[in-house]
Amino acid sequence: MRKTITIVKEEKKLNFYLKTDRGRFYLFTQPFSKGVYQYFSAGKSERELLAYKKWNKNPRLDKTIEKIPLYIHYVLKEENLL
């Protein structure tokens, strides 16, 4: 199953979604950050997140990337997709 992380910008918030071949699932919302928005604006695959190598350059982006796998696992478990 191909998994992609997409975002939707609303006023001062970023909503994160997991897009799979079975639909789009809400992950979480966080305050707007320019660096995070730029990184995720075109969407990122799960593989791209695991290959992320620019640690300690943008702490907000680091924290976001660290928590995404936990949210993905939770959503897939709740939707019985595991």
mmCIF file of N, CA and C in Angstrom:
data_model
loop_
_atom_site.group_PDB
_atom_site.id
_atom_site.type_symbol
_atom_site.label_atom_id
_atom_site.label_comp_id
_atom_site.label_asym_id
_atom_site.label_seq_id
_atom_site.Cartn_x
_atom_site.Cartn_y
_atom_site.Cartn_z
ATOM 1 N N MET A 1 0.848 -1.174 0.000
ATOM 2 C CA MET A 1 0.000 0.000 0.000
ATOM 3 C C MET A 1 0.895 1.240 0.000
ATOM 4 N N ARG A 2 0.662 2.117 -0.930
ATOM 5 C CA ARG A 2 1.426 3.359 -1.017
ATOM 6 C C ARG A 2 0.836 4.382 -0.064
ATOM 7 N N LYS A 3 1.707 5.014 0.728
ATOM 8 C CA LYS A 3 1.261 5.996 1.713
ATOM 9 C C LYS A 3 1.952 7.325 1.455
ATOM 10 N N THR A 4 1.158 8.393 1.416
ATOM 11 C CA THR A 4 1.680 9.733 1.197
ATOM 12 C C THR A 4 1.120 10.666 2.261
ATOM 13 N N ILE A 5 1.967 11.555 2.756
ATOM 14 C CA ILE A 5 1.540 12.555 3.721
ATOM 15 C C ILE A 5 1.269 13.848 2.963
ATOM 16 N N THR A 6 0.066 14.385 3.130
ATOM 17 C CA THR A 6 -0.303 15.654 2.500
ATOM 18 C C THR A 6 -0.747 16.620 3.596
ATOM 19 N N ILE A 7 -0.733 17.901 3.266
ATOM 20 C CA ILE A 7 -1.179 18.906 4.225
ATOM 21 C C ILE A 7 -2.204 19.818 3.589
ATOM 22 N N VAL A 8 -3.009 20.416 4.447
ATOM 23 C CA VAL A 8 -3.964 21.440 4.046
ATOM 24 C C VAL A 8 -3.754 22.608 4.991
ATOM 25 N N LYS A 9 -3.521 23.778 4.424
ATOM 26 C CA LYS A 9 -3.277 24.981 5.224
ATOM 27 C C LYS A 9 -4.590 25.695 5.481
ATOM 28 N N GLU A 10 -4.850 25.993 6.742
ATOM 29 C CA GLU A 10 -6.029 26.774 7.140
ATOM 30 C C GLU A 10 -5.556 27.876 8.057
ATOM 31 N N GLU A 11 -5.806 29.101 7.711
ATOM 32 C CA GLU A 11 -5.395 30.266 8.489
ATOM 33 C C GLU A 11 -4.012 30.079 9.103
ATOM 34 N N LYS A 12 -3.931 29.780 10.393
ATOM 35 C CA LYS A 12 -2.631 29.626 11.049
ATOM 36 C C LYS A 12 -2.393 28.194 11.499
ATOM 37 N N LYS A 13 -2.964 27.236 10.743
ATOM 38 C CA LYS A 13 -2.835 25.827 11.104
ATOM 39 C C LYS A 13 -2.468 24.999 9.887
ATOM 40 N N LEU A 14 -1.833 23.871 10.146
ATOM 41 C CA LEU A 14 -1.557 22.878 9.108
ATOM 42 C C LEU A 14 -2.236 21.579 9.514
ATOM 43 N N ASN A 15 -3.088 21.056 8.646
ATOM 44 C CA ASN A 15 -3.746 19.780 8.877
ATOM 45 C C ASN A 15 -3.016 18.714 8.076
ATOM 46 N N PHE A 16 -2.619 17.647 8.730
ATOM 47 C CA PHE A 16 -1.879 16.568 8.089
ATOM 48 C C PHE A 16 -2.807 15.393 7.809
ATOM 49 N N TYR A 17 -2.652 14.813 6.619
ATOM 50 C CA TYR A 17 -3.478 13.690 6.203
ATOM 51 C C TYR A 17 -2.598 12.578 5.644
ATOM 52 N N LEU A 18 -3.058 11.354 5.838
ATOM 53 C CA LEU A 18 -2.427 10.181 5.245
ATOM 54 C C LEU A 18 -3.273 9.783 4.052
ATOM 55 N N LYS A 19 -2.656 9.749 2.881
ATOM 56 C CA LYS A 19 -3.376 9.369 1.665
ATOM 57 C C LYS A 19 -2.906 7.979 1.256
ATOM 58 N N THR A 20 -3.843 7.053 1.140
ATOM 59 C CA THR A 20 -3.533 5.686 0.711
ATOM 60 C C THR A 20 -4.442 5.338 -0.458
ATOM 61 N N ASP A 21 -4.303 4.122 -0.959
ATOM 62 C CA ASP A 21 -5.185 3.683 -2.045
ATOM 63 C C ASP A 21 -6.606 3.427 -1.534
ATOM 64 N N ARG A 22 -6.802 3.455 -0.210
ATOM 65 C CA ARG A 22 -8.131 3.255 0.372
ATOM 66 C C ARG A 22 -8.775 4.542 0.855
ATOM 67 N N GLY A 23 -8.124 5.668 0.617
ATOM 68 C CA GLY A 23 -8.721 6.945 0.994
ATOM 69 C C GLY A 23 -7.753 7.874 1.692
ATOM 70 N N ARG A 24 -8.306 8.961 2.217
ATOM 71 C CA ARG A 24 -7.516 9.968 2.914
ATOM 72 C C ARG A 24 -7.959 9.995 4.371
ATOM 73 N N PHE A 25 -6.984 9.954 5.279
ATOM 74 C CA PHE A 25 -7.267 9.873 6.702
ATOM 75 C C PHE A 25 -6.574 11.017 7.438
ATOM 76 N N TYR A 26 -7.313 11.656 8.323
ATOM 77 C CA TYR A 26 -6.779 12.759 9.132
ATOM 78 C C TYR A 26 -5.755 12.217 10.128
ATOM 79 N N LEU A 27 -4.605 12.894 10.253
ATOM 80 C CA LEU A 27 -3.590 12.515 11.224
ATOM 81 C C LEU A 27 -3.585 13.465 12.420
ATOM 82 N N PHE A 28 -3.277 14.743 12.185
ATOM 83 C CA PHE A 28 -3.219 15.717 13.269
ATOM 84 C C PHE A 28 -3.155 17.129 12.705
ATOM 85 N N THR A 29 -3.270 18.105 13.599
ATOM 86 C CA THR A 29 -3.170 19.527 13.253
ATOM 87 C C THR A 29 -2.091 20.150 14.121
ATOM 88 N N GLN A 30 -1.340 21.064 13.545
ATOM 89 C CA GLN A 30 -0.350 21.798 14.333
ATOM 90 C C GLN A 30 -0.305 23.235 13.842
ATOM 91 N N PRO A 31 0.244 24.144 14.662
ATOM 92 C CA PRO A 31 0.353 25.543 14.235
ATOM 93 C C PRO A 31 1.203 25.678 12.972
ATOM 94 N N PHE A 32 0.894 26.704 12.190
ATOM 95 C CA PHE A 32 1.617 26.932 10.942
ATOM 96 C C PHE A 32 3.087 27.230 11.206
ATOM 97 N N SER A 33 3.939 26.617 10.409
ATOM 98 C CA SER A 33 5.378 26.874 10.417
ATOM 99 C C SER A 33 5.825 26.885 8.963
ATOM 100 N N LYS A 34 6.511 27.924 8.563
ATOM 101 C CA LYS A 34 6.908 28.072 7.162
ATOM 102 C C LYS A 34 7.772 26.905 6.691
ATOM 103 N N GLY A 35 8.741 26.480 7.502
ATOM 104 C CA GLY A 35 9.621 25.379 7.114
ATOM 105 C C GLY A 35 8.875 24.068 6.930
ATOM 106 N N VAL A 36 7.954 23.786 7.834
ATOM 107 C CA VAL A 36 7.151 22.557 7.730
ATOM 108 C C VAL A 36 6.257 22.632 6.502
ATOM 109 N N TYR A 37 5.640 23.777 6.287
ATOM 110 C CA TYR A 37 4.768 23.945 5.121
ATOM 111 C C TYR A 37 5.535 23.735 3.823
ATOM 112 N N GLN A 38 6.706 24.334 3.711
ATOM 113 C CA GLN A 38 7.498 24.185 2.491
ATOM 114 C C GLN A 38 7.918 22.733 2.264
ATOM 115 N N TYR A 39 8.279 22.034 3.318
ATOM 116 C CA TYR A 39 8.729 20.652 3.175
ATOM 117 C C TYR A 39 7.595 19.731 2.722
ATOM 118 N N PHE A 40 6.390 19.937 3.263
ATOM 119 C CA PHE A 40 5.270 19.039 2.966
ATOM 120 C C PHE A 40 4.330 19.554 1.888
ATOM 121 N N SER A 41 4.555 20.728 1.326
ATOM 122 C CA SER A 41 3.585 21.339 0.410
ATOM 123 C C SER A 41 3.275 20.468 -0.812
ATOM 124 N N ALA A 42 4.243 19.741 -1.315
ATOM 125 C CA ALA A 42 4.000 18.880 -2.480
ATOM 126 C C ALA A 42 3.669 17.455 -2.079
ATOM 127 N N GLY A 43 3.604 17.190 -0.765
ATOM 128 C CA GLY A 43 3.349 15.833 -0.284
ATOM 129 C C GLY A 43 4.652 15.056 -0.192
ATOM 130 N N LYS A 44 4.701 14.141 0.746
ATOM 131 C CA LYS A 44 5.890 13.308 0.944
ATOM 132 C C LYS A 44 5.462 11.868 1.149
ATOM 133 N N SER A 45 6.186 10.956 0.549
ATOM 134 C CA SER A 45 5.898 9.544 0.755
ATOM 135 C C SER A 45 6.485 9.105 2.089
ATOM 136 N N GLU A 46 6.014 7.994 2.584
ATOM 137 C CA GLU A 46 6.536 7.463 3.847
ATOM 138 C C GLU A 46 8.027 7.155 3.708
ATOM 139 N N ARG A 47 8.420 6.683 2.575
ATOM 140 C CA ARG A 47 9.840 6.369 2.322
ATOM 141 C C ARG A 47 10.710 7.631 2.389
ATOM 142 N N GLU A 48 10.211 8.739 1.848
ATOM 143 C CA GLU A 48 10.961 9.998 1.905
ATOM 144 C C GLU A 48 11.146 10.466 3.347
ATOM 145 N N LEU A 49 10.124 10.274 4.175
ATOM 146 C CA LEU A 49 10.242 10.665 5.580
ATOM 147 C C LEU A 49 11.289 9.820 6.301
ATOM 148 N N LEU A 50 11.318 8.537 6.016
ATOM 149 C CA LEU A 50 12.295 7.658 6.659
ATOM 150 C C LEU A 50 13.718 7.961 6.194
ATOM 151 N N ALA A 51 13.864 8.535 5.011
ATOM 152 C CA ALA A 51 15.184 8.859 4.465
ATOM 153 C C ALA A 51 15.617 10.285 4.805
ATOM 154 N N TYR A 52 14.844 10.996 5.601
ATOM 155 C CA TYR A 52 15.148 12.382 5.962
ATOM 156 C C TYR A 52 16.512 12.459 6.659
ATOM 157 N N LYS A 53 17.389 13.348 6.206
ATOM 158 C CA LYS A 53 18.749 13.418 6.736
ATOM 159 C C LYS A 53 19.141 14.797 7.287
ATOM 160 N N LYS A 54 18.256 15.765 7.233
ATOM 161 C CA LYS A 54 18.626 17.125 7.648
ATOM 162 C C LYS A 54 18.237 17.408 9.106
ATOM 163 N N TRP A 55 18.549 16.486 9.983
ATOM 164 C CA TRP A 55 18.212 16.645 11.395
ATOM 165 C C TRP A 55 18.959 17.841 11.998
ATOM 166 N N ASN A 56 18.343 18.461 12.977
ATOM 167 C CA ASN A 56 18.902 19.578 13.756
ATOM 168 C C ASN A 56 19.045 20.882 12.975
ATOM 169 N N LYS A 57 18.423 21.002 11.828
ATOM 170 C CA LYS A 57 18.451 22.261 11.085
ATOM 171 C C LYS A 57 17.170 23.056 11.327
ATOM 172 N N ASN A 58 16.065 22.361 11.520
ATOM 173 C CA ASN A 58 14.784 22.996 11.803
ATOM 174 C C ASN A 58 14.086 22.152 12.877
ATOM 175 N N PRO A 59 14.154 22.576 14.139
ATOM 176 C CA PRO A 59 13.581 21.771 15.226
ATOM 177 C C PRO A 59 12.092 21.476 15.049
ATOM 178 N N ARG A 60 11.328 22.406 14.517
ATOM 179 C CA ARG A 60 9.895 22.188 14.324
ATOM 180 C C ARG A 60 9.654 21.079 13.300
ATOM 181 N N LEU A 61 10.405 21.088 12.229
ATOM 182 C CA LEU A 61 10.292 20.052 11.207
ATOM 183 C C LEU A 61 10.747 18.705 11.771
ATOM 184 N N ASP A 62 11.817 18.702 12.547
ATOM 185 C CA ASP A 62 12.301 17.465 13.171
ATOM 186 C C ASP A 62 11.209 16.824 14.030
ATOM 187 N N LYS A 63 10.566 17.625 14.887
ATOM 188 C CA LYS A 63 9.520 17.101 15.778
ATOM 189 C C LYS A 63 8.338 16.564 14.976
ATOM 190 N N THR A 64 7.982 17.256 13.901
ATOM 191 C CA THR A 64 6.862 16.820 13.072
ATOM 192 C C THR A 64 7.183 15.481 12.414
ATOM 193 N N ILE A 65 8.359 15.349 11.843
ATOM 194 C CA ILE A 65 8.748 14.112 11.171
ATOM 195 C C ILE A 65 8.844 12.956 12.166
ATOM 196 N N GLU A 66 9.287 13.243 13.383
ATOM 197 C CA GLU A 66 9.390 12.195 14.402
ATOM 198 C C GLU A 66 8.026 11.631 14.795
ATOM 199 N N LYS A 67 7.005 12.472 14.853
ATOM 200 C CA LYS A 67 5.713 11.988 15.333
ATOM 201 C C LYS A 67 4.827 11.380 14.247
ATOM 202 N N ILE A 68 5.108 11.646 12.992
ATOM 203 C CA ILE A 68 4.259 11.136 11.908
ATOM 204 C C ILE A 68 4.152 9.614 11.900
ATOM 205 N N PRO A 69 5.240 8.844 12.033
ATOM 206 C CA PRO A 69 5.087 7.380 12.019
ATOM 207 C C PRO A 69 4.161 6.855 13.119
ATOM 208 N N LEU A 70 4.148 7.486 14.284
ATOM 209 C CA LEU A 70 3.250 7.073 15.363
ATOM 210 C C LEU A 70 1.794 7.285 14.970
ATOM 211 N N TYR A 71 1.516 8.433 14.373
ATOM 212 C CA TYR A 71 0.154 8.733 13.946
ATOM 213 C C TYR A 71 -0.282 7.820 12.797
ATOM 214 N N ILE A 72 0.625 7.529 11.881
ATOM 215 C CA ILE A 72 0.297 6.616 10.778
ATOM 216 C C ILE A 72 -0.088 5.249 11.321
ATOM 217 N N HIS A 73 0.723 4.737 12.236
ATOM 218 C CA HIS A 73 0.438 3.421 12.820
ATOM 219 C C HIS A 73 -0.921 3.415 13.508
ATOM 220 N N TYR A 74 -1.219 4.461 14.273
ATOM 221 C CA TYR A 74 -2.495 4.556 14.983
ATOM 222 C C TYR A 74 -3.673 4.562 14.009
ATOM 223 N N VAL A 75 -3.580 5.395 12.978
ATOM 224 C CA VAL A 75 -4.679 5.494 12.009
ATOM 225 C C VAL A 75 -4.894 4.176 11.278
ATOM 226 N N LEU A 76 -3.820 3.537 10.847
ATOM 227 C CA LEU A 76 -3.957 2.270 10.143
ATOM 228 C C LEU A 76 -4.554 1.199 11.038
ATOM 229 N N LYS A 77 -4.185 1.212 12.301
ATOM 230 C CA LYS A 77 -4.727 0.247 13.255
ATOM 231 C C LYS A 77 -6.223 0.505 13.475
ATOM 232 N N GLU A 78 -6.608 1.753 13.663
ATOM 233 C CA GLU A 78 -8.008 2.101 13.896
ATOM 234 C C GLU A 78 -8.891 1.810 12.681
ATOM 235 N N GLU A 79 -8.332 1.962 11.497
ATOM 236 C CA GLU A 79 -9.100 1.727 10.272
ATOM 237 C C GLU A 79 -8.996 0.273 9.790
ATOM 238 N N ASN A 80 -8.354 -0.563 10.587
ATOM 239 C CA ASN A 80 -8.157 -1.984 10.256
ATOM 240 C C ASN A 80 -7.452 -2.178 8.913
ATOM 241 N N LEU A 81 -6.428 -1.381 8.679
ATOM 242 C CA LEU A 81 -5.664 -1.465 7.429
ATOM 243 C C LEU A 81 -4.317 -2.142 7.636
ATOM 244 N N LEU A 82 -3.998 -2.511 8.852
ATOM 245 C CA LEU A 82 -2.710 -3.180 9.114
ATOM 246 C C LEU A 82 -2.782 -4.641 8.762
#
